[in-house]
PDB file of C-alpha atoms and ligand atoms in Angstrom:
ATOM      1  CA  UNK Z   4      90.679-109.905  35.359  1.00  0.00           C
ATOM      2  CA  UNK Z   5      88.447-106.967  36.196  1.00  0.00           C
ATOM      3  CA  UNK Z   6      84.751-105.638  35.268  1.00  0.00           C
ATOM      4  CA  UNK Z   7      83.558-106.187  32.073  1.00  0.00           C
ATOM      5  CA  UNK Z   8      84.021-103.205  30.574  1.00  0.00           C
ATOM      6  CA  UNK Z   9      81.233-100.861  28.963  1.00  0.00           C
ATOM      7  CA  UNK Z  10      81.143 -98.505  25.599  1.00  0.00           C
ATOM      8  CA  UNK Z  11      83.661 -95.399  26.529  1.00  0.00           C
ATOM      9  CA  UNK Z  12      83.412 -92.139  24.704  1.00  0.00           C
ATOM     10  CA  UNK Z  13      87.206 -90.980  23.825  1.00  0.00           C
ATOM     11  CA  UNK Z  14      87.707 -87.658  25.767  1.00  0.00           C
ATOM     12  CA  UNK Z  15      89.933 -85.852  23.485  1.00  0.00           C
ATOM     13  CA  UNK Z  16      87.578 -83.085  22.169  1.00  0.00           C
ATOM     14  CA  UNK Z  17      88.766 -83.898  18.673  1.00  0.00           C
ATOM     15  CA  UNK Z  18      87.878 -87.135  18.683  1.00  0.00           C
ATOM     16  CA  UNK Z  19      84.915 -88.404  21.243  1.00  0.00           C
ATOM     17  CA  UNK Z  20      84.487 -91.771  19.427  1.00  0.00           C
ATOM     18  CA  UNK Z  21      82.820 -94.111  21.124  1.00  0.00           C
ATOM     19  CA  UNK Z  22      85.433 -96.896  22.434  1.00  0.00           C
ATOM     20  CA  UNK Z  23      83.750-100.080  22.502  1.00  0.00           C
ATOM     21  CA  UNK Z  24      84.360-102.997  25.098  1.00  0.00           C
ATOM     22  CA  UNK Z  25      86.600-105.107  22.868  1.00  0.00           C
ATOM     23  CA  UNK Z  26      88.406-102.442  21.665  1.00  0.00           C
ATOM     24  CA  UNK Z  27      92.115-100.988  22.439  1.00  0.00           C
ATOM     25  CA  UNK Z  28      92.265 -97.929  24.629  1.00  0.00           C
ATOM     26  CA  UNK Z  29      93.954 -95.806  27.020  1.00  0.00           C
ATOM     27  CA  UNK Z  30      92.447 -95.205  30.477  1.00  0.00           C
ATOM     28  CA  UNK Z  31      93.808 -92.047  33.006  1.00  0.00           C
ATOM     29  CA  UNK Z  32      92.246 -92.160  36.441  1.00  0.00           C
ATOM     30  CA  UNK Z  33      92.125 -88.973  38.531  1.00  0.00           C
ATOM     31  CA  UNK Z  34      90.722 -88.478  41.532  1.00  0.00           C
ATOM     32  CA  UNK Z  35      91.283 -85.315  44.472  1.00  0.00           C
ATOM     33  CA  UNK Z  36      92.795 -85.455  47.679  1.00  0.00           C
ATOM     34  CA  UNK Z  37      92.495 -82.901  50.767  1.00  0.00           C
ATOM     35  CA  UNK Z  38      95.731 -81.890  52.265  1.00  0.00           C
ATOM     36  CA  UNK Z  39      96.470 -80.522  55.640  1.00  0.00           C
ATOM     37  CA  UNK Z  40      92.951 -80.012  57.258  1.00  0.00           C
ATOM     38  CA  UNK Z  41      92.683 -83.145  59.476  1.00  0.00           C
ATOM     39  CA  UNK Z  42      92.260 -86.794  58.415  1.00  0.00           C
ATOM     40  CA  UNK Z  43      92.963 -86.600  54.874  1.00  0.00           C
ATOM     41  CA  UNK Z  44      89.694 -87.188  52.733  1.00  0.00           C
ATOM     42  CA  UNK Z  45      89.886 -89.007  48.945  1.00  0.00           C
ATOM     43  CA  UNK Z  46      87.021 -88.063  46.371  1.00  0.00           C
ATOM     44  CA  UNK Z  47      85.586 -90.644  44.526  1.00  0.00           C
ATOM     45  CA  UNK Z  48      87.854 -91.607  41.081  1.00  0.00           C
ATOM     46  CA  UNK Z  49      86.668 -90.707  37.713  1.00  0.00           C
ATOM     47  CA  UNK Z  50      88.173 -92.531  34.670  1.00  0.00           C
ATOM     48  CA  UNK Z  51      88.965 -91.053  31.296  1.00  0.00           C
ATOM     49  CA  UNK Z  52      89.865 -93.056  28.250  1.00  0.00           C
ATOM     50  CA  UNK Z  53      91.528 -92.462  24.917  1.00  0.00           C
ATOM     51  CA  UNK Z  54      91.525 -94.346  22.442  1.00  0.00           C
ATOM     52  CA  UNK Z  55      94.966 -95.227  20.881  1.00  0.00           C
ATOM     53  CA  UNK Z  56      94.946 -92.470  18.363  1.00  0.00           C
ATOM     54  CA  UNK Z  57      94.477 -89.667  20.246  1.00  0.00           C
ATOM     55  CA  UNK Z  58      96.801 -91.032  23.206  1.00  0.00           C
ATOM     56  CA  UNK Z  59      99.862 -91.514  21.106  1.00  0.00           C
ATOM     57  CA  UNK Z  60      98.879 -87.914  19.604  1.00  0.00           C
ATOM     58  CA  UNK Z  61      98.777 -86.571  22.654  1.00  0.00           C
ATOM     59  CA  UNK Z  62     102.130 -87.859  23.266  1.00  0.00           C
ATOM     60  CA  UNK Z  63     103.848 -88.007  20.724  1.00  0.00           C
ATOM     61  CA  UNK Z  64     102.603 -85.343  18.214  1.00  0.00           C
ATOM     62  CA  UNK Z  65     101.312 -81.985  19.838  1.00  0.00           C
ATOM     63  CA  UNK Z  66     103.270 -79.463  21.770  1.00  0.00           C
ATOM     64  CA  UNK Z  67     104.326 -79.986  24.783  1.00  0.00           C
ATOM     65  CA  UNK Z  68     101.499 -77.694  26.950  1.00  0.00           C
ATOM     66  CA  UNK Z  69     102.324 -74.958  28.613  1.00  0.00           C
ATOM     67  CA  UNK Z  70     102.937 -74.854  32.412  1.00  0.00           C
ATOM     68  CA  UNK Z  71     100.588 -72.130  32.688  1.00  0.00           C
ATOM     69  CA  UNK Z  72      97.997 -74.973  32.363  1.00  0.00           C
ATOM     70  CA  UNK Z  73      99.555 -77.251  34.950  1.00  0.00           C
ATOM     71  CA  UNK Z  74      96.440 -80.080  34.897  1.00  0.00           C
ATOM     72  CA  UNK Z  75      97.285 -80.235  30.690  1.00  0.00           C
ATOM     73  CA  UNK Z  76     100.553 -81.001  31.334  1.00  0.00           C
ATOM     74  CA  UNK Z  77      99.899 -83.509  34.013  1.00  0.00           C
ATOM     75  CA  UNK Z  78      97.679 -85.855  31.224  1.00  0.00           C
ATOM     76  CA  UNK Z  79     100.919 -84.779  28.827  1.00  0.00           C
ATOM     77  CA  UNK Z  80     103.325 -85.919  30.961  1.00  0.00           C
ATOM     78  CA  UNK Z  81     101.373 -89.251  32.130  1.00  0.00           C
ATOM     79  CA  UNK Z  82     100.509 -90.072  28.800  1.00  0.00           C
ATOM     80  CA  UNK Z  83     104.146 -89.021  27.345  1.00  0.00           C
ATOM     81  CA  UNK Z  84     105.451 -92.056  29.977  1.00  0.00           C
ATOM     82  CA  UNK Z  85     102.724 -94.495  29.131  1.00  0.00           C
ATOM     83  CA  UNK Z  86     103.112 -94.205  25.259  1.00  0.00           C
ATOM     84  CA  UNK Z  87     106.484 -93.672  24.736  1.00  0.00           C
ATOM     85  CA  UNK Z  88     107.890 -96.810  27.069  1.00  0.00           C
ATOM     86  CA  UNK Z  89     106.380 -99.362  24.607  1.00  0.00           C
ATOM     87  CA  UNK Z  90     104.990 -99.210  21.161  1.00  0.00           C
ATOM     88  CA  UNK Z  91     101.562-101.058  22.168  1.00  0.00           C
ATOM     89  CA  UNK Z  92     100.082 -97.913  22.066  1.00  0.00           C
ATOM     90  CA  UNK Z  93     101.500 -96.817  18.445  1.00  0.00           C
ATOM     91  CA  UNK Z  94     100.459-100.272  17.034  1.00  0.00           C
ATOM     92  CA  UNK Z  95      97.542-100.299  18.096  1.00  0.00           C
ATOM     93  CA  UNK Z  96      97.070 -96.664  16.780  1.00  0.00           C
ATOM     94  CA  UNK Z  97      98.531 -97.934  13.458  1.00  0.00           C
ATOM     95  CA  UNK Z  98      95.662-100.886  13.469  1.00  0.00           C
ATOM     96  CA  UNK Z  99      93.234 -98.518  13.646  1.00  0.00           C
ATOM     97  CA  UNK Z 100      94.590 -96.543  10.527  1.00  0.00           C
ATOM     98  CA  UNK Z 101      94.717 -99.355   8.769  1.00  0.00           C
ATOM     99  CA  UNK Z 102      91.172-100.298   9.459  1.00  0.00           C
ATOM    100  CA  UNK Z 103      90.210 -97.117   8.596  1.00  0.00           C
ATOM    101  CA  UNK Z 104      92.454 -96.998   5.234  1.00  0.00           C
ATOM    102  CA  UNK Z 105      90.411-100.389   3.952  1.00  0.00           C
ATOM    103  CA  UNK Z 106      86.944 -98.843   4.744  1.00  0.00           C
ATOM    104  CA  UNK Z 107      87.743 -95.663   2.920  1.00  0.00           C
ATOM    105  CA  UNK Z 108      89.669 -96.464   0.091  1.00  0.00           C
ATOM    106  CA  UNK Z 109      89.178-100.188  -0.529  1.00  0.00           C
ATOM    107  CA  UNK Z 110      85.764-101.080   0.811  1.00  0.00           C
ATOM    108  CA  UNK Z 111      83.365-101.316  -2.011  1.00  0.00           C
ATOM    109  CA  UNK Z 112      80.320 -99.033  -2.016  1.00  0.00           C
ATOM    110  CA  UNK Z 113      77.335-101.415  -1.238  1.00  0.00           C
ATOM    111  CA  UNK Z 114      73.606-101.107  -3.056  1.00  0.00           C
ATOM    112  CA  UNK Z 115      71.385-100.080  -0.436  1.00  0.00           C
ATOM    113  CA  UNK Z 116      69.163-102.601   0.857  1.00  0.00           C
ATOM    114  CA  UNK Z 117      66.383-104.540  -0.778  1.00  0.00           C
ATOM    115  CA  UNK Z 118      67.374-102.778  -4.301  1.00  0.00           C
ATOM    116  CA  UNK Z 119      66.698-105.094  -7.390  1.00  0.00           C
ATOM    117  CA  UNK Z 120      67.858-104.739 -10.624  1.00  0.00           C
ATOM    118  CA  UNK Z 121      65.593-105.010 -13.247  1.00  0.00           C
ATOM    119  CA  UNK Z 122      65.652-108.053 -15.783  1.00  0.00           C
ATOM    120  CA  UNK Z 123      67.376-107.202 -19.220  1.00  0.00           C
ATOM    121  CA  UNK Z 124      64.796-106.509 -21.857  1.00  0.00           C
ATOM    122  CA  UNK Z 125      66.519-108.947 -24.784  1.00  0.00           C
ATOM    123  CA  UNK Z 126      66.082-111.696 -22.772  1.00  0.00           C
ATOM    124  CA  UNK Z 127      62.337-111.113 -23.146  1.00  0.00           C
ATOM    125  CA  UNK Z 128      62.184-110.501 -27.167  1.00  0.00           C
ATOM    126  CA  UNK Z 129      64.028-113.905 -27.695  1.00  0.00           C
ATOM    127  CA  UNK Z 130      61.356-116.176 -26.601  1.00  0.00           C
TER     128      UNK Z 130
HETATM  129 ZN1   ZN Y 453      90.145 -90.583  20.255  1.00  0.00          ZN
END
């Protein structure tokens, strides 16, 4: 098992939802690399997460990008072979959606706080 994880902001632009701890999601690592100037030097990682929505949309849904933007395609092509081995990612996309479908259609509006309804006036005349 690894570190406790913290609240993670989605990185698709669309989105940026904030991903909390217990939550599903979709992490990409990327990190840099020298190449043929001496002992080969690693940055520091960075790690990127999606949450299930926007990685199976990603995948699965927009064009493919173009090759003129190589480091698009790369998160594309990553996510493309993550998502579309197994349908984890899908269902847990779909969980969301319904989640989402019972707080928007179904959920009923609530009175805001502290509000009291005041006591019906015939009850008063009777006595
Ligand atoms: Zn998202």
């Amino acid at each position: 098992m690894g570190r406790p994880r913290q609240v993670q902001i989605c990185c698709s632009s669309k989105c940026l939802r904030e991903i909390q701890p217990h939550e599903k999601a979709v992490a990409l690592t990327c990190f840099a690399q020298t190449l043929g100037m001496g002992k080969r030097r690693s940055s520091k990682s960075e790690r990127l997460f999606l949450c299930p929505q926007c990685a199976y949309r990603v995948a699965g849904v927009e064009r493919q990008p173009s090759h003129t933007a190589p480091f698009d395609l790369a998160i594309f092509r990553v996510l493309l072979d993550l998502v579309g081995a197994d349908p984890d990612v899908a269902t847990a996309g779909w969980e969301l959606l319904q989640q989402r479908r019972q707080t928007i259609l179904y959920t009923p509006l609530a009175l805001p706080e502290g509000e009291v309804l005041p006591p019906e006036r015939r009850a008063l005349k009777a006595g």
